[in-house]
Amino acid sequence: MATALLAKRLFTPLQAIENAALLIDDGIITAVGPRDHLSLPPNARVIDFGDAVLAPGLIDIHIHGGAGHDVMEGADASLAAVERLMASHGVTSYCPTTVTAPIDATLRSLDAMGKATANVGAGDGSRARPLGIHLEGPFLSHVKRGVHPPALLQPASRELFDRMWQAAGGHVSVLTIAPEIEGALDLIAEASRRGICASLGHSDAELPQARAAIRAGARHATHTFNAMRSLDHRNPGLLGAVLTDNGVTADIIADGVHVDPTVVDLFVRAKGIDRSVLITDAISATGMPDGTYRLGELEVQVHNGRCESGGRLAGSVLTLDRAVRNIMQFASLNLQHAIRMATLNPAKVLGLEKRKGVLSVGADADIAVLSPAGEVIRTIVGGIVN
Ligand SMILES: [Zn+2]
């Protein structure tokens, strides 16, 4: 049976439609437009969301956990807890993200996350769904490792990468890599050939190294400014390339802790509304009280919204709906533009923009129902309206 959703506004997100209607059949969007232009099937279930805004479901391409669980635990109950928390914050799709850990443990986690990605079904509409794994480590710079354990970092190796890729059943979507480490350019080219987004991060690269990586196929940057060589006006380094190259998209943690709001504003001015991506980098502590939590195999202390391990920032407790509201404030954006950075733009990073991150005919019926201020009212995953 078809379902029709009505709302005061809808963001596709490239277009804003007033007095909108959206039709769903069997989990897929079958029509979208102004309600006077659409004929609703006579037997359709009609749900009127009044003054609300319909937007694509949010997509988080960098998340480690939430609700007390880390995605590397791999168990379905752990993923279910994280995925329910995400859905309660408007997120319908995500990339479970690793941290550098002993290789055997990593391979076991990848096996579980790969299977979860492969076996994702319609579900009951209460859980965000995995799109593919984000490998954050072990091919990172020692100088900009953040909290990734130094003894476990590795030179870029096709052989090790292939073991990880095999363990994940090929379900790898993003590879964060420091372009200056040994073997990086070769691995960036290989990952790109496999359709994986090679993303520059955890890096102390100089400008020419960053440019060489972009020529090799890198097209994104991971938590811009964090775990990167600082921008110097005479020695711009990796950030100089990331912020000025129109062939590169970039993501940022807009929690007000990882990057000062003024610098978030500067980032949006540099990358524009079409190349900026919001992520959370959220860890297991998200949605939980202050205390001690885990990130991969690390212990992390959480106090007043800051996550630290050994005095260094260790992920966040940010949720993506809050990132959307924050960036409206930090960079003076309207809701439509802010939503684009958490929907269409991350879908493009993954090459999934026909099916995800958009409200258009043929796309998956993954929808966030928001208040005009960007608060989540309802999340619809795969067309299931609970
Ligand atoms: Zn991370």
mmCIF file of N, CA and C in Angstrom, residues 116-196:
data_model
loop_
_atom_site.group_PDB
_atom_site.id
_atom_site.type_symbol
_atom_site.label_atom_id
_atom_site.label_comp_id
_atom_site.label_asym_id
_atom_site.label_seq_id
_atom_site.Cartn_x
_atom_site.Cartn_y
_atom_site.Cartn_z
ATOM 1 N N ALA A 116 27.105 -7.306 8.424
ATOM 2 C CA ALA A 116 25.952 -6.457 8.761
ATOM 3 C C ALA A 116 25.568 -5.583 7.574
ATOM 4 N N THR A 117 26.574 -5.105 6.843
ATOM 5 C CA THR A 117 26.308 -4.259 5.673
ATOM 6 C C THR A 117 25.672 -5.085 4.556
ATOM 7 N N ALA A 118 26.202 -6.294 4.363
ATOM 8 C CA ALA A 118 25.700 -7.152 3.277
ATOM 9 C C ALA A 118 24.264 -7.601 3.540
ATOM 10 N N ASN A 119 23.952 -7.862 4.821
ATOM 11 C CA ASN A 119 22.660 -8.471 5.158
ATOM 12 C C ASN A 119 21.594 -7.464 5.539
ATOM 13 N N VAL A 120 21.880 -6.177 5.309
ATOM 14 C CA VAL A 120 20.924 -5.167 5.745
ATOM 15 C C VAL A 120 19.617 -5.367 4.964
ATOM 16 N N GLY A 121 18.534 -5.451 5.709
ATOM 17 C CA GLY A 121 17.232 -5.626 5.063
ATOM 18 C C GLY A 121 16.376 -4.411 5.335
ATOM 19 N N ALA A 122 15.093 -4.555 5.118
ATOM 20 C CA ALA A 122 14.195 -3.436 5.363
ATOM 21 C C ALA A 122 14.161 -3.108 6.856
ATOM 22 N N GLY A 123 14.287 -4.140 7.714
ATOM 23 C CA GLY A 123 14.233 -3.912 9.153
ATOM 24 C C GLY A 123 12.858 -3.430 9.568
ATOM 25 N N ASP A 124 12.787 -2.890 10.780
ATOM 26 C CA ASP A 124 11.496 -2.418 11.283
ATOM 27 C C ASP A 124 11.423 -0.890 11.261
ATOM 28 N N GLY A 125 12.372 -0.271 10.582
ATOM 29 C CA GLY A 125 12.343 1.180 10.445
ATOM 30 C C GLY A 125 12.912 1.920 11.638
ATOM 31 N N SER A 126 13.413 1.196 12.640
ATOM 32 C CA SER A 126 13.893 1.863 13.854
ATOM 33 C C SER A 126 15.406 2.029 13.877
ATOM 34 N N ARG A 127 16.093 1.488 12.867
ATOM 35 C CA ARG A 127 17.560 1.493 12.886
ATOM 36 C C ARG A 127 18.127 2.133 11.628
ATOM 37 N N ALA A 128 19.148 3.002 11.825
ATOM 38 C CA ALA A 128 19.925 3.471 10.677
ATOM 39 C C ALA A 128 20.605 2.268 10.042
ATOM 40 N N ARG A 129 20.873 2.348 8.734
ATOM 41 C CA ARG A 129 21.422 1.193 8.033
ATOM 42 C C ARG A 129 22.855 1.463 7.536
ATOM 43 N N PRO A 130 23.734 0.464 7.690
ATOM 44 C CA PRO A 130 25.125 0.667 7.253
ATOM 45 C C PRO A 130 25.252 0.642 5.732
ATOM 46 N N LEU A 131 26.101 1.535 5.221
ATOM 47 C CA LEU A 131 26.324 1.611 3.770
ATOM 48 C C LEU A 131 27.649 0.983 3.366
ATOM 49 N N GLY A 132 28.572 0.888 4.316
ATOM 50 C CA GLY A 132 29.920 0.403 4.030
ATOM 51 C C GLY A 132 30.855 0.973 5.075
ATOM 52 N N ILE A 133 31.989 0.324 5.243
ATOM 53 C CA ILE A 133 32.873 0.640 6.369
ATOM 54 C C ILE A 133 33.822 1.791 6.026
ATOM 55 N N HIS A 134 34.089 2.615 7.014
ATOM 56 C CA HIS A 134 35.129 3.638 6.916
ATOM 57 C C HIS A 134 36.332 3.129 7.711
ATOM 58 N N LEU A 135 37.454 2.930 7.023
ATOM 59 C CA LEU A 135 38.689 2.491 7.687
ATOM 60 C C LEU A 135 39.468 3.727 8.120
ATOM 61 N N GLU A 136 39.480 3.993 9.426
ATOM 62 C CA GLU A 136 40.284 5.092 9.959
ATOM 63 C C GLU A 136 41.477 4.435 10.644
ATOM 64 N N GLY A 137 42.560 4.311 9.940
ATOM 65 C CA GLY A 137 43.719 3.582 10.416
ATOM 66 C C GLY A 137 43.767 2.207 9.796
ATOM 67 N N PRO A 138 44.953 1.580 9.740
ATOM 68 C CA PRO A 138 46.188 1.985 10.434
ATOM 69 C C PRO A 138 47.152 2.807 9.603
ATOM 70 N N PHE A 139 46.710 3.315 8.402
ATOM 71 C CA PHE A 139 47.674 3.970 7.502
ATOM 72 C C PHE A 139 47.706 5.478 7.772
ATOM 73 N N LEU A 140 48.124 5.832 8.983
ATOM 74 C CA LEU A 140 48.086 7.228 9.437
ATOM 75 C C LEU A 140 49.483 7.696 9.838
ATOM 76 N N SER A 141 49.643 9.020 9.926
ATOM 77 C CA SER A 141 50.929 9.604 10.306
ATOM 78 C C SER A 141 51.166 9.474 11.808
ATOM 79 N N HIS A 142 52.398 9.120 12.192
ATOM 80 C CA HIS A 142 52.754 9.091 13.616
ATOM 81 C C HIS A 142 52.647 10.483 14.229
ATOM 82 N N VAL A 143 52.961 11.498 13.437
ATOM 83 C CA VAL A 143 52.988 12.874 13.959
ATOM 84 C C VAL A 143 51.568 13.372 14.262
ATOM 85 N N LYS A 144 50.598 12.922 13.456
ATOM 86 C CA LYS A 144 49.207 13.388 13.608
ATOM 87 C C LYS A 144 48.275 12.207 13.866
ATOM 88 N N ARG A 145 48.695 11.343 14.774
ATOM 89 C CA ARG A 145 47.931 10.112 15.002
ATOM 90 C C ARG A 145 46.713 10.336 15.885
ATOM 91 N N GLY A 146 46.635 11.508 16.574
ATOM 92 C CA GLY A 146 45.547 11.677 17.546
ATOM 93 C C GLY A 146 45.687 10.633 18.619
ATOM 94 N N VAL A 147 44.631 9.870 18.870
ATOM 95 C CA VAL A 147 44.697 8.836 19.912
ATOM 96 C C VAL A 147 44.962 7.443 19.329
ATOM 97 N N HIS A 148 45.179 7.360 18.009
ATOM 98 C CA HIS A 148 45.447 6.032 17.439
ATOM 99 C C HIS A 148 46.778 5.512 17.991
ATOM 100 N N PRO A 149 46.808 4.266 18.511
ATOM 101 C CA PRO A 149 48.020 3.762 19.193
ATOM 102 C C PRO A 149 49.222 3.715 18.243
ATOM 103 N N PRO A 150 50.335 4.379 18.627
ATOM 104 C CA PRO A 150 51.468 4.508 17.699
ATOM 105 C C PRO A 150 52.062 3.162 17.283
ATOM 106 N N ALA A 151 52.085 2.190 18.198
ATOM 107 C CA ALA A 151 52.718 0.908 17.879
ATOM 108 C C ALA A 151 51.934 0.136 16.817
ATOM 109 N N LEU A 152 50.688 0.533 16.595
ATOM 110 C CA LEU A 152 49.842 -0.229 15.669
ATOM 111 C C LEU A 152 49.700 0.438 14.295
ATOM 112 N N LEU A 153 50.271 1.651 14.157
ATOM 113 C CA LEU A 153 50.206 2.304 12.839
ATOM 114 C C LEU A 153 51.083 1.536 11.869
ATOM 115 N N GLN A 154 50.716 1.567 10.581
ATOM 116 C CA GLN A 154 51.432 0.778 9.569
ATOM 117 C C GLN A 154 51.757 1.643 8.360
ATOM 118 N N PRO A 155 52.861 1.311 7.673
ATOM 119 C CA PRO A 155 53.062 1.928 6.355
ATOM 120 C C PRO A 155 51.930 1.475 5.441
ATOM 121 N N ALA A 156 51.605 2.291 4.448
ATOM 122 C CA ALA A 156 50.521 1.906 3.543
ATOM 123 C C ALA A 156 50.939 0.653 2.783
ATOM 124 N N SER A 157 50.093 -0.350 2.819
ATOM 125 C CA SER A 157 50.432 -1.630 2.213
ATOM 126 C C SER A 157 49.215 -2.175 1.499
ATOM 127 N N ARG A 158 49.379 -2.459 0.225
ATOM 128 C CA ARG A 158 48.295 -3.069 -0.534
ATOM 129 C C ARG A 158 47.900 -4.417 0.047
ATOM 130 N N GLU A 159 48.912 -5.155 0.496
ATOM 131 C CA GLU A 159 48.671 -6.504 0.994
ATOM 132 C C GLU A 159 47.798 -6.456 2.266
ATOM 133 N N LEU A 160 48.179 -5.563 3.208
ATOM 134 C CA LEU A 160 47.391 -5.451 4.442
ATOM 135 C C LEU A 160 46.001 -4.875 4.133
ATOM 136 N N PHE A 161 45.964 -3.871 3.255
ATOM 137 C CA PHE A 161 44.677 -3.295 2.885
ATOM 138 C C PHE A 161 43.776 -4.371 2.278
ATOM 139 N N ASP A 162 44.361 -5.218 1.437
ATOM 140 C CA ASP A 162 43.556 -6.253 0.796
ATOM 141 C C ASP A 162 43.015 -7.251 1.822
ATOM 142 N N ARG A 163 43.825 -7.564 2.843
ATOM 143 C CA ARG A 163 43.311 -8.460 3.908
ATOM 144 C C ARG A 163 42.109 -7.828 4.599
ATOM 145 N N MET A 164 42.207 -6.526 4.858
ATOM 146 C CA MET A 164 41.092 -5.828 5.517
ATOM 147 C C MET A 164 39.865 -5.806 4.600
ATOM 148 N N TRP A 165 40.115 -5.541 3.340
ATOM 149 C CA TRP A 165 39.022 -5.461 2.358
ATOM 150 C C TRP A 165 38.330 -6.822 2.225
ATOM 151 N N GLN A 166 39.153 -7.882 2.176
ATOM 152 C CA GLN A 166 38.585 -9.242 2.093
ATOM 153 C C GLN A 166 37.765 -9.562 3.344
ATOM 154 N N ALA A 167 38.320 -9.217 4.523
ATOM 155 C CA ALA A 167 37.614 -9.502 5.777
ATOM 156 C C ALA A 167 36.252 -8.817 5.791
ATOM 157 N N ALA A 168 36.207 -7.631 5.201
ATOM 158 C CA ALA A 168 34.961 -6.855 5.179
ATOM 159 C C ALA A 168 34.043 -7.292 4.042
ATOM 160 N N GLY A 169 34.438 -8.326 3.332
ATOM 161 C CA GLY A 169 33.611 -8.787 2.203
ATOM 162 C C GLY A 169 33.501 -7.730 1.114
ATOM 163 N N GLY A 170 34.518 -6.864 1.034
ATOM 164 C CA GLY A 170 34.501 -5.809 0.017
ATOM 165 C C GLY A 170 33.661 -4.599 0.391
ATOM 166 N N HIS A 171 33.046 -4.633 1.585
ATOM 167 C CA HIS A 171 32.153 -3.527 1.978
ATOM 168 C C HIS A 171 32.928 -2.385 2.640
ATOM 169 N N VAL A 172 33.911 -1.861 1.936
ATOM 170 C CA VAL A 172 34.678 -0.706 2.409
ATOM 171 C C VAL A 172 34.288 0.489 1.541
ATOM 172 N N SER A 173 33.914 1.586 2.183
ATOM 173 C CA SER A 173 33.458 2.769 1.449
ATOM 174 C C SER A 173 34.455 3.912 1.481
ATOM 175 N N VAL A 174 35.141 4.070 2.629
ATOM 176 C CA VAL A 174 36.049 5.211 2.807
ATOM 177 C C VAL A 174 37.337 4.703 3.447
ATOM 178 N N LEU A 175 38.467 5.216 2.955
ATOM 179 C CA LEU A 175 39.772 4.917 3.555
ATOM 180 C C LEU A 175 40.428 6.240 3.923
ATOM 181 N N THR A 176 40.579 6.491 5.231
ATOM 182 C CA THR A 176 41.334 7.672 5.650
ATOM 183 C C THR A 176 42.814 7.308 5.660
ATOM 184 N N ILE A 177 43.625 8.134 4.995
ATOM 185 C CA ILE A 177 45.034 7.813 4.816
ATOM 186 C C ILE A 177 45.866 9.092 4.828
ATOM 187 N N ALA A 178 47.060 9.007 5.426
ATOM 188 C CA ALA A 178 48.014 10.124 5.402
ATOM 189 C C ALA A 178 48.845 9.983 4.134
ATOM 190 N N PRO A 179 48.809 10.982 3.253
ATOM 191 C CA PRO A 179 49.442 10.808 1.936
ATOM 192 C C PRO A 179 50.966 10.757 1.985
ATOM 193 N N GLU A 180 51.569 11.207 3.098
ATOM 194 C CA GLU A 180 53.030 11.289 3.136
ATOM 195 C C GLU A 180 53.693 10.000 3.597
ATOM 196 N N ILE A 181 52.904 9.030 4.087
ATOM 197 C CA ILE A 181 53.550 7.816 4.592
ATOM 198 C C ILE A 181 53.943 6.919 3.423
ATOM 199 N N GLU A 182 54.890 6.038 3.715
ATOM 200 C CA GLU A 182 55.418 5.144 2.684
ATOM 201 C C GLU A 182 54.287 4.347 2.020
ATOM 202 N N GLY A 183 54.273 4.323 0.711
ATOM 203 C CA GLY A 183 53.305 3.505 -0.032
ATOM 204 C C GLY A 183 51.938 4.136 -0.207
ATOM 205 N N ALA A 184 51.747 5.352 0.317
ATOM 206 C CA ALA A 184 50.392 5.929 0.340
ATOM 207 C C ALA A 184 49.832 6.193 -1.053
ATOM 208 N N LEU A 185 50.652 6.729 -1.953
ATOM 209 C CA LEU A 185 50.112 7.102 -3.263
ATOM 210 C C LEU A 185 49.635 5.868 -4.020
ATOM 211 N N ASP A 186 50.400 4.787 -3.906
ATOM 212 C CA ASP A 186 50.014 3.535 -4.557
ATOM 213 C C ASP A 186 48.691 3.013 -3.980
ATOM 214 N N LEU A 187 48.557 3.074 -2.664
ATOM 215 C CA LEU A 187 47.332 2.563 -2.031
ATOM 216 C C LEU A 187 46.125 3.457 -2.340
ATOM 217 N N ILE A 188 46.360 4.775 -2.406
ATOM 218 C CA ILE A 188 45.270 5.691 -2.777
ATOM 219 C C ILE A 188 44.751 5.335 -4.175
ATOM 220 N N ALA A 189 45.678 5.073 -5.086
ATOM 221 C CA ALA A 189 45.279 4.722 -6.457
ATOM 222 C C ALA A 189 44.515 3.396 -6.464
ATOM 223 N N GLU A 190 44.992 2.432 -5.681
ATOM 224 C CA GLU A 190 44.340 1.118 -5.648
ATOM 225 C C GLU A 190 42.936 1.218 -5.021
ATOM 226 N N ALA A 191 42.825 1.947 -3.914
ATOM 227 C CA ALA A 191 41.518 2.116 -3.267
ATOM 228 C C ALA A 191 40.542 2.797 -4.229
ATOM 229 N N SER A 192 41.012 3.815 -4.923
ATOM 230 C CA SER A 192 40.151 4.534 -5.866
ATOM 231 C C SER A 192 39.681 3.606 -6.972
ATOM 232 N N ARG A 193 40.584 2.748 -7.456
ATOM 233 C CA ARG A 193 40.194 1.770 -8.503
ATOM 234 C C ARG A 193 39.073 0.858 -8.010
ATOM 235 N N ARG A 194 39.075 0.579 -6.704
ATOM 236 C CA ARG A 194 38.028 -0.298 -6.156
ATOM 237 C C ARG A 194 36.745 0.473 -5.797
ATOM 238 N N GLY A 195 36.715 1.745 -6.152
ATOM 239 C CA GLY A 195 35.515 2.542 -5.904
ATOM 240 C C GLY A 195 35.403 3.051 -4.475
ATOM 241 N N ILE A 196 36.528 3.011 -3.749
ATOM 242 C CA ILE A 196 36.540 3.479 -2.359
ATOM 243 C C ILE A 196 36.969 4.945 -2.352
#
